Amino acid sequence: MKDTFKHRGLRRQLLLELKEKGIDDQKVLEAINQVPRHLFFLKNFEQFAYEDKAYPIESGQTISQPYTVAFQTMSLEIKPGEKILEIGTGSGYQGAVLSKLGAEVHSIERDEKLFHRTAQLLSELAIPIKCYLGDGTKGLPSQTPFDKIIVTAGAPDLTDALMQQLRVGGKMISPVGDKNVQKMILAKKTSSNNYSYQDLGTFKFVPLIGEHGWKN
Ligand code: SAM
């Protein structure tokens, strides 16, 4: 698993592209610079790893577009030591970026094949993410409360079960819409039962499937 001079050069190009698209958080850009995205790719797509695009991974899922990863991360204003819940581990790339920002990352994946493959990869790369196999729409009651929650699949609604697992003052970001296109919603928990919401624009994710998500 090599990270060559060429890969590092391509990563710098990608950073310039992200800056041009409005990602201006230096810490987020530096975290992206530290994660060799090609290592999270299927071999036959590896050459495209530094394009700002989503690509297929196992089980018909996708590794999110770098801009989307940067955007969701930047919107959550992650601070070192914060406890983060990620729904949809997928390739592990988004979790790795959060981890490079110094967050304590807990990540849930529902697909068993992806869960095993990604947990193994993260361990080989010594990226300390706690991976769980299960339905992320139910959150992780054993680890609550979380400072931040990031949903990386398209939900039909803001999942109440997840919002309840945020600490007061915590934030959750989730794409919400239909199965093809969603609005990126940033919710802030202002008191134990109150939230404020911001619509941050249109994105496209694979569906969030589970008890409080789509039913397949
Ligand atoms: N964060 C990922 C990355 O960096 O590669 C991108 C994830 S991909 C766009 C969405 C992932 O969410 C898929 O791996 C899918 O299997 C997973 N997923 C969908 N519904 C889920 C659920 N209820 N619980 C956990 N994972 C789920």
Short mmCIF file of C-alpha atoms and ligand atoms in Angstrom, two decimals:
data_model
loop_
_atom_site.label_atom_id
_atom_site.label_comp_id
_atom_site.label_asym_id
_atom_site.label_seq_id
_atom_site.Cartn_x
_atom_site.Cartn_y
_atom_site.Cartn_z
CA MET A 1 0.00 0.00 0.00
CA LYS A 2 2.13 2.81 -1.31
CA ASP A 3 1.63 6.54 -1.16
CA THR A 4 3.99 7.75 -3.85
CA PHE A 5 5.30 11.17 -4.86
CA LYS A 6 2.79 11.06 -7.74
CA HIS A 7 -0.13 10.37 -5.37
CA ARG A 8 0.91 13.25 -3.13
CA GLY A 9 1.10 15.56 -6.14
CA LEU A 10 -2.37 14.52 -7.31
CA ARG A 11 -3.65 15.16 -3.78
CA ARG A 12 -2.27 18.69 -3.82
CA GLN A 13 -4.08 19.29 -7.14
CA LEU A 14 -7.29 18.02 -5.55
CA LEU A 15 -6.83 20.43 -2.64
CA LEU A 16 -6.58 23.35 -5.08
CA GLU A 17 -9.80 22.19 -6.75
CA LEU A 18 -11.58 21.97 -3.38
CA LYS A 19 -10.38 25.47 -2.43
CA GLU A 20 -11.73 26.83 -5.73
CA LYS A 21 -15.08 25.19 -4.93
CA GLY A 22 -15.25 27.02 -1.58
CA ILE A 23 -13.63 24.70 0.96
CA ASP A 24 -11.69 27.26 2.97
CA ASP A 25 -11.11 25.44 6.26
CA GLN A 26 -7.36 24.88 6.39
CA LYS A 27 -7.62 22.08 8.97
CA VAL A 28 -10.10 20.15 6.84
CA LEU A 29 -7.89 20.60 3.75
CA GLU A 30 -4.86 19.40 5.74
CA ALA A 31 -6.79 16.31 6.94
CA ILE A 32 -7.72 15.53 3.31
CA ASN A 33 -4.07 15.97 2.39
CA GLN A 34 -3.12 13.37 5.00
CA VAL A 35 -5.46 10.62 3.76
CA PRO A 36 -4.27 8.64 0.69
CA ARG A 37 -7.69 8.30 -0.97
CA HIS A 38 -6.40 5.77 -3.54
CA LEU A 39 -5.94 3.20 -0.75
CA PHE A 40 -9.72 3.25 -0.13
CA PHE A 41 -10.50 2.45 -3.79
CA LEU A 42 -11.18 -0.79 -5.64
CA LYS A 43 -8.02 -1.64 -7.64
CA ASN A 44 -9.62 -1.10 -11.05
CA PHE A 45 -10.69 2.46 -10.20
CA GLU A 46 -7.55 3.49 -8.29
CA GLN A 47 -6.30 5.72 -11.11
CA PHE A 48 -9.33 7.99 -10.60
CA ALA A 49 -8.88 8.43 -6.85
CA TYR A 50 -7.90 12.11 -7.02
CA GLU A 51 -10.77 13.19 -9.23
CA ASP A 52 -13.41 15.11 -7.33
CA LYS A 53 -16.00 12.41 -7.93
CA ALA A 54 -17.80 9.59 -6.13
CA TYR A 55 -16.74 6.10 -7.30
CA PRO A 56 -18.12 2.57 -6.89
CA ILE A 57 -16.88 0.41 -4.02
CA GLU A 58 -18.01 -3.11 -2.99
CA SER A 59 -21.67 -4.10 -2.58
CA GLY A 60 -22.97 -1.48 -5.06
CA GLN A 61 -22.06 1.39 -2.71
CA THR A 62 -19.91 4.48 -3.30
CA ILE A 63 -16.96 6.33 -1.81
CA SER A 64 -18.23 9.91 -1.42
CA GLN A 65 -16.92 12.75 -3.60
CA PRO A 66 -14.03 14.60 -1.88
CA TYR A 67 -15.97 17.88 -2.06
CA THR A 68 -18.88 16.27 -0.20
CA VAL A 69 -16.56 14.79 2.43
CA ALA A 70 -14.88 18.18 2.89
CA PHE A 71 -18.23 20.01 2.95
CA GLN A 72 -19.87 17.76 5.55
CA THR A 73 -16.71 17.80 7.68
CA MET A 74 -16.30 21.59 7.46
CA SER A 75 -19.98 22.16 8.33
CA LEU A 76 -19.64 20.14 11.53
CA GLU A 77 -16.67 22.26 12.77
CA ILE A 78 -14.92 19.23 14.24
CA LYS A 79 -12.60 19.83 17.20
CA PRO A 80 -9.90 17.46 18.47
CA GLY A 81 -11.23 14.98 21.04
CA GLU A 82 -14.86 15.28 19.96
CA LYS A 83 -16.87 12.07 19.87
CA ILE A 84 -18.35 11.57 16.41
CA LEU A 85 -20.86 9.04 15.14
CA GLU A 86 -20.73 8.26 11.42
CA ILE A 87 -23.61 6.39 9.77
CA GLY A 88 -22.39 4.54 6.68
CA THR A 89 -18.72 3.58 7.05
CA GLY A 90 -18.53 2.58 3.37
CA SER A 91 -14.89 2.71 2.23
CA GLY A 92 -13.75 4.31 5.51
CA TYR A 93 -12.49 7.44 3.75
CA GLN A 94 -14.81 9.96 5.45
CA GLY A 95 -14.08 8.41 8.83
CA ALA A 96 -10.35 8.62 8.15
CA VAL A 97 -10.63 12.37 7.43
CA LEU A 98 -12.54 12.88 10.70
CA SER A 99 -9.93 10.85 12.55
CA LYS A 100 -7.08 12.98 11.12
CA LEU A 101 -8.83 16.01 12.67
CA GLY A 102 -8.31 14.37 16.06
CA ALA A 103 -11.90 13.20 16.56
CA GLU A 104 -12.87 9.97 18.29
CA VAL A 105 -14.78 8.29 15.48
CA HIS A 106 -17.45 5.60 15.89
CA SER A 107 -18.75 4.36 12.54
CA ILE A 108 -21.61 1.99 11.67
CA GLU A 109 -22.01 0.03 8.42
CA ARG A 110 -24.98 -2.23 7.59
CA ASP A 111 -23.30 -4.21 4.78
CA GLU A 112 -21.35 -7.11 6.25
CA LYS A 113 -18.83 -7.44 3.41
CA LEU A 114 -17.98 -3.73 3.48
CA PHE A 115 -17.82 -3.71 7.27
CA HIS A 116 -15.18 -6.50 7.33
CA ARG A 117 -13.16 -5.15 4.42
CA THR A 118 -13.07 -1.60 5.78
CA ALA A 119 -12.40 -2.53 9.41
CA GLN A 120 -9.42 -4.58 8.16
CA LEU A 121 -8.13 -1.74 5.95
CA LEU A 122 -8.40 0.87 8.72
CA SER A 123 -6.53 -1.42 11.06
CA GLU A 124 -3.75 -1.95 8.45
CA LEU A 125 -3.50 1.83 8.01
CA ALA A 126 -3.47 2.31 11.82
CA ILE A 127 -6.44 4.70 11.61
CA PRO A 128 -8.18 4.40 15.00
CA ILE A 129 -11.88 4.23 14.07
CA LYS A 130 -14.25 2.06 16.07
CA CYS A 131 -16.27 0.13 13.48
CA TYR A 132 -19.66 -1.47 14.14
CA LEU A 133 -21.83 -3.73 11.99
CA GLY A 134 -25.53 -2.89 12.17
CA ASP A 135 -28.40 -0.57 11.34
CA GLY A 136 -27.04 2.94 11.84
CA THR A 137 -30.50 4.52 11.79
CA LYS A 138 -30.81 3.34 15.39
CA GLY A 139 -27.53 5.06 16.32
CA LEU A 140 -25.28 3.67 19.02
CA PRO A 141 -27.12 3.99 22.34
CA SER A 142 -24.22 2.40 24.26
CA GLN A 143 -21.90 5.30 23.33
CA THR A 144 -24.16 8.36 23.73
CA PRO A 145 -24.02 11.31 23.85
CA PHE A 146 -22.15 12.33 20.70
CA ASP A 147 -20.76 15.79 19.99
CA LYS A 148 -21.45 15.42 16.28
CA ILE A 149 -23.27 12.94 14.01
CA ILE A 150 -22.62 12.60 10.28
CA VAL A 151 -24.99 10.63 8.05
CA THR A 152 -23.36 9.63 4.76
CA ALA A 153 -26.38 8.07 3.02
CA GLY A 154 -29.60 9.75 1.88
CA ALA A 155 -32.32 9.64 4.56
CA PRO A 156 -36.09 10.08 4.04
CA ASP A 157 -36.15 12.33 7.13
CA LEU A 158 -33.94 13.65 9.91
CA THR A 159 -33.74 10.54 12.06
CA ASP A 160 -35.15 11.29 15.50
CA ALA A 161 -33.40 8.29 17.10
CA LEU A 162 -30.07 9.85 16.04
CA MET A 163 -30.90 13.42 17.10
CA GLN A 164 -31.66 12.16 20.59
CA GLN A 165 -28.13 10.76 20.81
CA LEU A 166 -26.58 14.23 20.40
CA ARG A 167 -25.45 16.23 23.41
CA VAL A 168 -27.07 19.65 23.90
CA GLY A 169 -25.02 22.01 21.71
CA GLY A 170 -24.12 19.11 19.40
CA LYS A 171 -24.67 19.03 15.63
CA MET A 172 -25.87 16.51 13.11
CA ILE A 173 -25.49 16.70 9.35
CA SER A 174 -27.61 14.51 7.11
CA PRO A 175 -28.74 14.42 3.50
CA VAL A 176 -32.56 14.33 3.55
CA GLY A 177 -34.84 13.81 0.56
CA ASP A 178 -35.89 11.07 -1.83
CA LYS A 179 -33.78 8.14 -3.04
CA ASN A 180 -32.16 10.16 -5.85
CA VAL A 181 -31.53 13.67 -4.54
CA GLN A 182 -31.35 15.23 -1.10
CA LYS A 183 -30.93 18.51 0.77
CA MET A 184 -27.99 18.65 3.14
CA ILE A 185 -29.50 19.54 6.51
CA LEU A 186 -27.41 20.75 9.44
CA ALA A 187 -29.29 20.43 12.74
CA LYS A 188 -28.08 21.91 16.02
CA LYS A 189 -29.46 20.64 19.33
CA THR A 190 -30.21 23.85 21.23
CA SER A 191 -31.82 22.20 24.28
CA SER A 192 -32.88 18.67 25.20
CA ASN A 193 -35.90 18.80 22.88
CA ASN A 194 -35.18 21.73 20.58
CA TYR A 195 -33.22 22.00 17.37
CA SER A 196 -32.33 24.67 14.83
CA TYR A 197 -31.96 23.71 11.16
CA GLN A 198 -30.04 24.96 8.14
CA ASP A 199 -30.46 23.83 4.54
CA LEU A 200 -26.97 23.71 2.99
CA GLY A 201 -27.92 22.77 -0.58
CA THR A 202 -28.50 19.84 -2.88
CA PHE A 203 -26.45 16.61 -2.90
CA LYS A 204 -26.82 13.02 -4.16
CA PHE A 205 -26.22 9.99 -1.94
CA VAL A 206 -27.06 6.28 -2.03
CA PRO A 207 -30.09 5.53 0.19
CA LEU A 208 -29.95 5.08 3.95
CA ILE A 209 -31.63 1.71 4.49
CA GLY A 210 -32.92 0.60 7.87
CA GLU A 211 -35.59 0.76 10.52
CA HIS A 212 -35.70 4.58 10.50
CA GLY A 213 -34.56 4.92 6.88
CA TRP A 214 -35.73 3.49 3.55
CA LYS A 215 -37.11 -0.04 3.65
CA ASN A 216 -34.87 -1.26 0.77
N1 SAM B 1 -18.74 7.45 4.29
C1 SAM B 1 -18.48 6.59 3.19
C2 SAM B 1 -17.11 6.70 2.63
O1 SAM B 1 -16.35 7.58 3.05
O2 SAM B 1 -16.79 5.88 1.77
C3 SAM B 1 -19.48 6.74 2.08
C4 SAM B 1 -20.62 5.94 2.33
S1 SAM B 1 -21.69 5.45 1.05
C5 SAM B 1 -22.11 6.93 0.23
C6 SAM B 1 -23.07 5.10 2.12
C7 SAM B 1 -22.88 3.89 3.01
O3 SAM B 1 -23.97 3.84 3.94
C8 SAM B 1 -22.89 2.56 2.28
O4 SAM B 1 -21.74 1.84 2.59
C9 SAM B 1 -24.14 1.85 2.81
O5 SAM B 1 -24.01 0.45 2.89
C10 SAM B 1 -24.27 2.49 4.17
N2 SAM B 1 -25.59 2.43 4.79
C11 SAM B 1 -26.82 2.60 4.23
N3 SAM B 1 -27.78 2.47 5.16
C12 SAM B 1 -27.15 2.23 6.35
C13 SAM B 1 -27.58 2.02 7.69
N4 SAM B 1 -28.87 2.00 8.04
N5 SAM B 1 -26.65 1.80 8.66
C14 SAM B 1 -25.33 1.79 8.34
N6 SAM B 1 -24.86 1.97 7.10
C15 SAM B 1 -25.75 2.20 6.11
#
